[in-house]
Short mmCIF file of C-alpha atoms and ligand atoms in Angstrom, two decimals:
data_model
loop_
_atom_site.label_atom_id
_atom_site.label_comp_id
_atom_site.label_asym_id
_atom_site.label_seq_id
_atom_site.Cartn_x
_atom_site.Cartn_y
_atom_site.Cartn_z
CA UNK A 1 0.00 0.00 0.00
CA UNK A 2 2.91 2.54 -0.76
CA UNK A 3 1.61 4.76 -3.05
CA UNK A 4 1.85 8.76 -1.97
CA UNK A 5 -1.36 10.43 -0.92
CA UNK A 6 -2.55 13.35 -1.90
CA UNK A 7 -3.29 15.89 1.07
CA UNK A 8 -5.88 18.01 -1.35
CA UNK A 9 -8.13 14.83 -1.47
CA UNK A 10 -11.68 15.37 -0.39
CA UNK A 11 -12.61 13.46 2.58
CA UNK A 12 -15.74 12.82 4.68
CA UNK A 13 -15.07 13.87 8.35
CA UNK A 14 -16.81 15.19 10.90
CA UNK A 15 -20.68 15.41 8.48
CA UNK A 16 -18.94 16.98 5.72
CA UNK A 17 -16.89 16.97 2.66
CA UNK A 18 -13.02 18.74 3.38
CA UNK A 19 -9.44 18.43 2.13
CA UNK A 20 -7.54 15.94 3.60
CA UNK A 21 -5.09 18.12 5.05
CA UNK A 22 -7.84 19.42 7.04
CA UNK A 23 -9.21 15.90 8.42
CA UNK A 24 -7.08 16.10 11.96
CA UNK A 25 -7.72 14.41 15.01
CA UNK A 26 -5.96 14.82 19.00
CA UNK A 27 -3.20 12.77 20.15
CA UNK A 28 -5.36 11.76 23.26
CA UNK A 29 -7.69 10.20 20.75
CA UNK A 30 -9.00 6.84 22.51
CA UNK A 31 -8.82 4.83 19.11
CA UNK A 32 -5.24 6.04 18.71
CA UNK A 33 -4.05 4.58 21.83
CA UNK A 34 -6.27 1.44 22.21
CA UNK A 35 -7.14 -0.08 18.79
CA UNK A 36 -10.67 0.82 19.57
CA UNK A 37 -11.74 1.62 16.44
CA UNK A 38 -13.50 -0.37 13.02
CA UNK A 39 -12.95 -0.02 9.70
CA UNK A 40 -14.13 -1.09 6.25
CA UNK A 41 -11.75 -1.64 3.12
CA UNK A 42 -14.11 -0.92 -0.25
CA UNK A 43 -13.07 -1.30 -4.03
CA UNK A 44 -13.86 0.76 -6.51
CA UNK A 45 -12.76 -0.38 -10.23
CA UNK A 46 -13.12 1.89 -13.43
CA UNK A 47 -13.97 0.35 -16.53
CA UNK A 48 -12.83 2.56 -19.68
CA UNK A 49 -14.90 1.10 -21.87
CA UNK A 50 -18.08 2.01 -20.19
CA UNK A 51 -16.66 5.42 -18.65
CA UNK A 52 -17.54 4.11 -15.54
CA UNK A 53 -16.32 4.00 -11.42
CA UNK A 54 -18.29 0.85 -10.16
CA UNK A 55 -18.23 0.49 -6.44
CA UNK A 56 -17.79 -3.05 -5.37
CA UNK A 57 -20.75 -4.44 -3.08
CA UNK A 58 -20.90 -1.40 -0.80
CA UNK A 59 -24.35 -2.02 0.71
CA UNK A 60 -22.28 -5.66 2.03
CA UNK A 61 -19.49 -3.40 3.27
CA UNK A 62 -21.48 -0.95 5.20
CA UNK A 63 -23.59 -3.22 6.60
CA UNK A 64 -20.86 -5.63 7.82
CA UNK A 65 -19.08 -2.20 8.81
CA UNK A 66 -22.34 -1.25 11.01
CA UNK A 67 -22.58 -5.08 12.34
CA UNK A 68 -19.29 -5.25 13.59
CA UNK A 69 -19.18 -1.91 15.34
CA UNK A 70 -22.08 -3.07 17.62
CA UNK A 71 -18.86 -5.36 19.10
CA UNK A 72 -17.06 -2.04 20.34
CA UNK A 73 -20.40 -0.29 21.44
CA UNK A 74 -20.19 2.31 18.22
CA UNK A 75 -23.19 3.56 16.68
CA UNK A 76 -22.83 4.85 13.31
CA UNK A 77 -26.17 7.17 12.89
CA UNK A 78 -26.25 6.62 9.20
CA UNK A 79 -28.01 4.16 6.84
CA UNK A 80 -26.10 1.85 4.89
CA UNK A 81 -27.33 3.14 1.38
CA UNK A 82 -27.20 6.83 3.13
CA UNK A 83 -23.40 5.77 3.38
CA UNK A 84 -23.47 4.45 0.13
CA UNK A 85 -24.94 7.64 -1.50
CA UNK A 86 -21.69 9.85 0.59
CA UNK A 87 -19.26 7.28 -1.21
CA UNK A 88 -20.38 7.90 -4.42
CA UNK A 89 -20.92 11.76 -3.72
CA UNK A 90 -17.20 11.20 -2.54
CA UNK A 91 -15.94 10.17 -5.35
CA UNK A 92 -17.32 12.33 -8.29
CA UNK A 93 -16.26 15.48 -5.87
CA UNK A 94 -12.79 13.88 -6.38
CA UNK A 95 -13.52 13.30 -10.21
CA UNK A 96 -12.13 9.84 -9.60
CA UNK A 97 -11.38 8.25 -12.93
CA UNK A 98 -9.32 5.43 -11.72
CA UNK A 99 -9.75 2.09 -9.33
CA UNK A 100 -10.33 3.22 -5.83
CA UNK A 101 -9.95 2.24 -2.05
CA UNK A 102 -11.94 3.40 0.07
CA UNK A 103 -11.78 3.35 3.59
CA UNK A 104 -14.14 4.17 5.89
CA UNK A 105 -13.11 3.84 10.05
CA UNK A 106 -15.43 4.75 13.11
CA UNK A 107 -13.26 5.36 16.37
CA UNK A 108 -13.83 6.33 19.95
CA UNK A 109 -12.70 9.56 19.50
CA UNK A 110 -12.71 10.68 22.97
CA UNK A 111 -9.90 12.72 24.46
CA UNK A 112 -8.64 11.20 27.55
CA UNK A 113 -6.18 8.98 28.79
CA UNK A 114 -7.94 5.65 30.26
CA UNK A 115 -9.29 2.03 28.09
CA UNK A 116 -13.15 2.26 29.67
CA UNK A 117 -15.15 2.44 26.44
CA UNK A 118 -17.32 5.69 26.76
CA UNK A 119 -19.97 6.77 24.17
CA UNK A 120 -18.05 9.41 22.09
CA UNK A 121 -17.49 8.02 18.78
CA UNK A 122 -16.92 9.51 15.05
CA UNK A 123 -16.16 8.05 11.81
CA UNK A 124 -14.73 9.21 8.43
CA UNK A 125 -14.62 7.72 5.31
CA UNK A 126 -11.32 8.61 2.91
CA UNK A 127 -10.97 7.14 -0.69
CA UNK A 128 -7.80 6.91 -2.95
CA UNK A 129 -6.41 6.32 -5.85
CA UNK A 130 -4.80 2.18 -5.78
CA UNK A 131 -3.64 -0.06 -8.69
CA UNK A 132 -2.54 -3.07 -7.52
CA UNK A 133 -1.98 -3.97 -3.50
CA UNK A 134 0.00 -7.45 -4.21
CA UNK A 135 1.42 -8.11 -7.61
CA UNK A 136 -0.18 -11.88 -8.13
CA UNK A 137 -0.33 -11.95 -12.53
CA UNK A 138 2.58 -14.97 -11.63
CA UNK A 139 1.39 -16.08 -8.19
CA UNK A 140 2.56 -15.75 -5.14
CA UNK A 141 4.87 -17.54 -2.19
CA UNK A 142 3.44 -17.37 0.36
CA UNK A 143 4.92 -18.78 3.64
CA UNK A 144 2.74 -20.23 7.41
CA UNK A 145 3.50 -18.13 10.20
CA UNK A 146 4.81 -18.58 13.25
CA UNK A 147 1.86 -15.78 14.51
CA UNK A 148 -0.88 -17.51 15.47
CA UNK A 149 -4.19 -15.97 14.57
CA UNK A 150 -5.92 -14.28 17.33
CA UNK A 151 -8.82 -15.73 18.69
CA UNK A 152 -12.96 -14.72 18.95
CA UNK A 153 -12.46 -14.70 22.64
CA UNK A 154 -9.32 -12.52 22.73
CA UNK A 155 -10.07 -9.75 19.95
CA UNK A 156 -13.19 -11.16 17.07
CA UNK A 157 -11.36 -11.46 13.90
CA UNK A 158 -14.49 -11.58 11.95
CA UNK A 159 -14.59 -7.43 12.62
CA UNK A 160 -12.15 -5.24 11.37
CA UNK A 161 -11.08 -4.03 14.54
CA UNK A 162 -7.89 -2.08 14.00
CA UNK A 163 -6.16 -3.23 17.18
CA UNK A 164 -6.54 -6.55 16.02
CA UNK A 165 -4.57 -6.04 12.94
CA UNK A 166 -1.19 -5.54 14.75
CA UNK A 167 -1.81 -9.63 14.52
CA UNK A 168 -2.13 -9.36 10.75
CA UNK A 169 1.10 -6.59 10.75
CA UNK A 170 3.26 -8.58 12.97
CA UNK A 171 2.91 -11.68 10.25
CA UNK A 172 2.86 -10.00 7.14
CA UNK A 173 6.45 -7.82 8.24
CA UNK A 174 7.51 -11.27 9.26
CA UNK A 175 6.65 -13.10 6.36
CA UNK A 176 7.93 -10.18 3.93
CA UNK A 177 11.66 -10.06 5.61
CA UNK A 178 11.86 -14.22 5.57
CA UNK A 179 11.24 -13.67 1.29
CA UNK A 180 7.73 -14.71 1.03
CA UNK A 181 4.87 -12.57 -0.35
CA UNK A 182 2.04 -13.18 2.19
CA UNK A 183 1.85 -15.04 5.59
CA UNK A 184 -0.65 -17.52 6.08
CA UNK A 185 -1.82 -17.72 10.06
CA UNK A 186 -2.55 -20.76 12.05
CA UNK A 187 -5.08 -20.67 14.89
CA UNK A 188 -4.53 -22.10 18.33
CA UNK A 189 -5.95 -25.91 17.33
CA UNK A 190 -2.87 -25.18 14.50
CA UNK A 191 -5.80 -25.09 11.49
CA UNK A 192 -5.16 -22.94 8.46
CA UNK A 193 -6.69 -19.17 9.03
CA UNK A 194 -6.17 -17.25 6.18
CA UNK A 195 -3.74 -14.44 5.15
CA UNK A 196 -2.54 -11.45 6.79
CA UNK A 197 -5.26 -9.13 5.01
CA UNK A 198 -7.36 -12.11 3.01
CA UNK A 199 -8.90 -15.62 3.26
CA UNK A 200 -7.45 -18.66 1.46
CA UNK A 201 -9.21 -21.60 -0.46
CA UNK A 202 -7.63 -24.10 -1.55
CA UNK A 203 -9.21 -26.73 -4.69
CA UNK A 204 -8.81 -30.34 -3.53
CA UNK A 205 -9.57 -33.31 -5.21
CA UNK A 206 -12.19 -31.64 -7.22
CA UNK A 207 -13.73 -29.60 -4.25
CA UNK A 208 -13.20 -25.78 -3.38
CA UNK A 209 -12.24 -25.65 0.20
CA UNK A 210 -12.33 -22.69 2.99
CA UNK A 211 -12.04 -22.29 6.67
CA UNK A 212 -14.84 -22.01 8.21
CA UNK A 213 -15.85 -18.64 9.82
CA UNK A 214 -15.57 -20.57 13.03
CA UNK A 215 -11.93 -21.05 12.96
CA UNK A 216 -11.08 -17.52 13.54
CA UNK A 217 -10.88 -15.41 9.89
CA UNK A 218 -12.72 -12.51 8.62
CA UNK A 219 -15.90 -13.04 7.20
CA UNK A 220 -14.80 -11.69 3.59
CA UNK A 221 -16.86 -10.22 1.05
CA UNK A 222 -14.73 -11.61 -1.52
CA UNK A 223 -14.77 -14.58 0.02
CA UNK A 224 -18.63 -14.86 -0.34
CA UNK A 225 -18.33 -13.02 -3.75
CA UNK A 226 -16.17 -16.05 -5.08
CA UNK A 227 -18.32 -19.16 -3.29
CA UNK A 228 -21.25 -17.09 -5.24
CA UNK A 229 -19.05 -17.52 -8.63
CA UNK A 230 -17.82 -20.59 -8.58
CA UNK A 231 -21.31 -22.63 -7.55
CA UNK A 232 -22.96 -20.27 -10.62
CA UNK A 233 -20.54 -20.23 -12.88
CA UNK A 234 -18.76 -23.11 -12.41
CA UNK A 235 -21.01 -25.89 -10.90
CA UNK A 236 -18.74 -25.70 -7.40
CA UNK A 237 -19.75 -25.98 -4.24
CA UNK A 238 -17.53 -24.70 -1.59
CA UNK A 239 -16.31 -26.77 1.57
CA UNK A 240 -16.37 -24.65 4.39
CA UNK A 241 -14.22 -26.84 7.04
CA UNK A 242 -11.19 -27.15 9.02
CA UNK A 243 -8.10 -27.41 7.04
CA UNK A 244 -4.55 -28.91 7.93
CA UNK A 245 -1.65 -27.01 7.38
CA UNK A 246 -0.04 -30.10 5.56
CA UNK A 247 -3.11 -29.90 3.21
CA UNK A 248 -1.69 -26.77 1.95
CA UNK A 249 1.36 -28.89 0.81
CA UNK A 250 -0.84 -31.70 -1.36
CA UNK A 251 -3.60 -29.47 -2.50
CA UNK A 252 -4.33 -28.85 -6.37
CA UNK A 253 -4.49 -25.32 -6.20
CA UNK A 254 -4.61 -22.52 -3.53
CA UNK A 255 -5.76 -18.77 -4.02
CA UNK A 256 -6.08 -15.95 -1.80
CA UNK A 257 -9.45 -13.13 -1.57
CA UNK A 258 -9.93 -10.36 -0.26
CA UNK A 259 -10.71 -6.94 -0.94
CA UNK A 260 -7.58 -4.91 -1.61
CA UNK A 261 -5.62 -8.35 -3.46
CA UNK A 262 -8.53 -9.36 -5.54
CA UNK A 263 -7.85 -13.21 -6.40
CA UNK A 264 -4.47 -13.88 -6.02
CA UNK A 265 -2.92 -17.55 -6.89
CA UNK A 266 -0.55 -18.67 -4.73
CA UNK A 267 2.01 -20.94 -6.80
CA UNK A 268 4.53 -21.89 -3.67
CA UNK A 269 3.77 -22.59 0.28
CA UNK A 270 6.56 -22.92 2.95
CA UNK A 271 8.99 -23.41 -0.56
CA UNK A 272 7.09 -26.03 -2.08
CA UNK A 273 5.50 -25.73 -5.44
CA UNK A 274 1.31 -26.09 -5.34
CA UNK A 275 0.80 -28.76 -7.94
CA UNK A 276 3.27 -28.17 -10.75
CA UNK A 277 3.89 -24.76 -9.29
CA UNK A 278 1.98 -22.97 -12.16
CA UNK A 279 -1.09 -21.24 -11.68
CA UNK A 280 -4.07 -23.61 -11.89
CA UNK A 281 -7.39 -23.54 -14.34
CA UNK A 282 -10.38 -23.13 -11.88
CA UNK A 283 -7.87 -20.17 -10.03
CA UNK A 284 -7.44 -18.70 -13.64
CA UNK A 285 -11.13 -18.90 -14.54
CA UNK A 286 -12.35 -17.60 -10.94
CA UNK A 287 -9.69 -14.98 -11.17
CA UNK A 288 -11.09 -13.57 -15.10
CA UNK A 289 -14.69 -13.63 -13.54
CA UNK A 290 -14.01 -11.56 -10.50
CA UNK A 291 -11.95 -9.05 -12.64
CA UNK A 292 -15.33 -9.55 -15.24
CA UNK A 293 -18.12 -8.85 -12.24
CA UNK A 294 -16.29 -6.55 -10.77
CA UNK A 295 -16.21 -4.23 -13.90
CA UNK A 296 -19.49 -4.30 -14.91
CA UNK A 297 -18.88 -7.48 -17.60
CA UNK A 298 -21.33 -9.99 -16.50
CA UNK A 299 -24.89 -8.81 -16.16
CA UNK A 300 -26.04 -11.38 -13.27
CA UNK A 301 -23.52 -9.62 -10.77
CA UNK A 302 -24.31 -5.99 -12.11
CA UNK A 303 -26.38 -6.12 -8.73
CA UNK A 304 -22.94 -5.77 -6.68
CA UNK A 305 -21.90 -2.46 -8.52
CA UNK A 306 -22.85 0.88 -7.53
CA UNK A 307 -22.03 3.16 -10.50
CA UNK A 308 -20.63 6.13 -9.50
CA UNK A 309 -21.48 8.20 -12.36
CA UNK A 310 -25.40 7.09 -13.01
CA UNK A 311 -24.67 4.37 -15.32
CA UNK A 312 -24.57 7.09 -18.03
CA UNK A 313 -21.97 4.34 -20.14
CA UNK A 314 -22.87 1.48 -20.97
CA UNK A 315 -24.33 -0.35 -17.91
CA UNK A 316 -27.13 1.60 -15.96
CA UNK A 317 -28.13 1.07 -12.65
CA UNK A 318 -31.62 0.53 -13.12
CA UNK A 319 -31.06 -2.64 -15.02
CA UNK A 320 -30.02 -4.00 -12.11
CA UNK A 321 -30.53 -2.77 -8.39
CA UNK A 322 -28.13 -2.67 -5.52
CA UNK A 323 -27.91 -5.85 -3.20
CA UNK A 324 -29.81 -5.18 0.01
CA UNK A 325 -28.15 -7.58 2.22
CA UNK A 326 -24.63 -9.52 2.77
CA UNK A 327 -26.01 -13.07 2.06
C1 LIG B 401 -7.70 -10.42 7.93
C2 LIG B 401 -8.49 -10.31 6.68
N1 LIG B 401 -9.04 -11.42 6.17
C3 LIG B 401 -9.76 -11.37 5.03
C4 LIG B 401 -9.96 -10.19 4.35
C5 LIG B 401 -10.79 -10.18 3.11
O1 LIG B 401 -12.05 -9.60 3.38
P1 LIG B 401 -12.86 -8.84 2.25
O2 LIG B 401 -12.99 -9.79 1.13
O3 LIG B 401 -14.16 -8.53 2.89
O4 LIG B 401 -12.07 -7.65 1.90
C6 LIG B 401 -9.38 -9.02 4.84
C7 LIG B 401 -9.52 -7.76 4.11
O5 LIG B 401 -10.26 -6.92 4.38
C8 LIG B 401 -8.65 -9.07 6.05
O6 LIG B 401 -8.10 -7.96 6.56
#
C-alpha cells in the first residue's frame, strides 16, 4: 500500500466533505491509543470502456461495517445506502477516474487517557487512488506463520477491529523479511486461518475448500463473492471446514481473496511448489470472472456495482438494483 497520498483529497469527516489536510484528530484520541476503532476496506474499479467508477458491493461493506461496530459499542447514525450515496458523492467530488480504495473507520474519538469504552465516537470515510496492492499476474509464495491468529475470545477477527490487525502486521512484516509474499496464520488448534489481510481456499480433489468462519478469519466479502461464482458459474460448491496445514502442501491449487488483493494464486507454500507450481485452471477462470463482475462485464452480478457516475456508459443502474443484504 505505498503509493503517496494526496493531502488536497476530499474526505468525509466530521458530516462533511473537506481536504484531507484538514481531516485532523488529538493525540489523546481513545482509538489512537487502544485499537478501539472499526474499519471497512471498499473497491472501486473503473472500466474505460463504459466510462464508468463501479463500487464493489458497498451495501455488504457498510452493513458488515455497522454489524461489527455493535462489538465495540459504536453507533454509526447513518443508513447503509445513506453511506453508500456519501461514497459515491465522494468520489465524483474527487472526479475519480481510476480504481479506488476506500476506507471508511469509526473510532472512539474521545480525548482522555484511560481504556473504559465511553460513548463518544466519530467516523470518516477517505478514498484513494490504488492499482494493484500485491502483484499476483505470476502467483505468489506465500509462507505459514509462526503468529498464530488471534482468537474470537481474545479480539473477534471476523470485525475489522484495528487493534486486532497488529496480529495481521506482525505476520505480514515477518513473512515479507523471511522472502515470502504473504503469511498464512494458524489458529490455536494449528488449522489454516487465512492471510494477513485475506482468506485462502484451496481446490482439492475436485472440491473448493475454505475455513470455516468458526476457525477464527474474517468473514470476507470476496470470500462470499467467489463461493457465489464458482457454484454459478462453475457448478462448485464450496467446503467450508477445518483445514490442515499439511493440506496446503498436497492441494491442487490454492488462491487468496480479499478486498484490496482481488484473487491472487498462490504458486509456492513454505517453498514447495502447489501442484506443478503454475497457476491452476479453476484459479485462472475464478480470477477472469471476479476481474469480469467486478467491472461491470457480466450482467447477473451488475447487482454488486454501484455506479458512481449514473450508469450514463454502458451499464445503468436501473437494469439492475443494488444488493440489500450480505447473504
Ligand atoms: C484479515 C483479513 N481477512 C480477510 C480479508 C478479506 O475480506 P474482504 O474480502 O471482505 O475484503 C481481509 C480484508 O479486508 C482481512 O483484513
Amino acid at each position: 500500500m505505498k503509493q503517496d497520498v494526496d493531502p488536497n483529497l476530499i474526505v468525509y469527516f466530521g458530516e462533511q466533505f473537506v481536504p484531507m489536510r484538514e481531516a485532523r484528530i488529538g493525540i489523546l484520541t481513545h482509538a489512537l491509543h487502544y485499537g478501539t476503532g472499526v474499519f471497512e476496506g471498499i473497491r472501486a474499479y473503473w472500466d474505460e470502456a463504459a466510462h464508468e467508477l463501479y463500487v464493489m458491493r458497498p451495501m455488504a461493506h457498510f452493513q458488515r461495517w455497522k454489524q461489527n461496530c455493535g462489538i465495540l459499542h459504536i453507533d454509526v447514525p447513518l443508513l447503509p445506502k445513506d453511506l453508500c450515496g456519501i461514497t459515491a458523492e465522494l468520489s465524483r467530488r474527487n472526479a475519480f477516474h481510476t480504481d479506488l480504495y476506500i476506507r471508511p473507520l469509526a473510532y472512539k474519538s474521545a480525548e482522555r487517557v484511560g481504556v473504559a469504552i465511553d460513548d463518544q465516537n466519530a467516523f470518516f470515510i477517505a478514498a484513494l487512488p490504488f492499482g494493484e496492492y500485491l502483484h499476483s499476474d505470476s502467483g505468489l509464495h506465500a509462507g505459514v506463520s509462526s503468529w498464530r491468529r488471534i482468537d474470537d475470545n481474545a479480539i473477534p477477527p471476523r470485525a475489522k477491529i484495528c487493534g486486532a490487525y497488529v496480529n495481521s502486521a506482525l505476520a505480514s512484516d515477518d513473512a515479507r523479511r523471511s522472502g515470502f509474499d504473504e503469511a498464512i496464520l494458524l489458529n490455536e488448534s494449528g488449522h489454516v486461518t487465512e492471510g494477513a489481510t485475506c482468506n485462502l481456499f484451496m481446490l482439492r480433489k475436485g472440491r473448493l475448500i475454505t475455513p470455516a468462519a468458526s476457525e477464527n478469519v474474517l468473514e470476507g466479502i470476496t470470500r462470499e463473492s467467489i463461493i457465489e461464482l464458482a457454484q454459478a458459474e462453475l457448478g462448485l460448491e464450496t467446503l467450508e471446514r477445518p483445514v490442515d496445514r499439511s493440506e496446503l502442501y498436497v492441494c491442487d491449487e490454492l488462491f487468496l481473496t480479499g478486498t484490496a488483493v482481488g484473487l491472487a494464486p498462490v504458486v509456492r507454500v513454505d517453498h514447495r511448489p502447489v501442484a506443478d507450481g503454475a497457476i491452476g485452471a479453476t484459479t485462472r477462470r475464478l480470477r477472469q470472472l471476479y476481474f469480469e463482475a467486478t467491472h461491470g462485464h457480466l450482467r447477473a452480478y451488475r447487482k454488486w456495482l454501484l455506479p458512481v457516475y449514473g450508469g450514463q456508459g454502458a451499464h445503468k443502474q436501473s437494469e439492475a438494483p443494488l444488493e440489500t443484504s450480505v447473504a
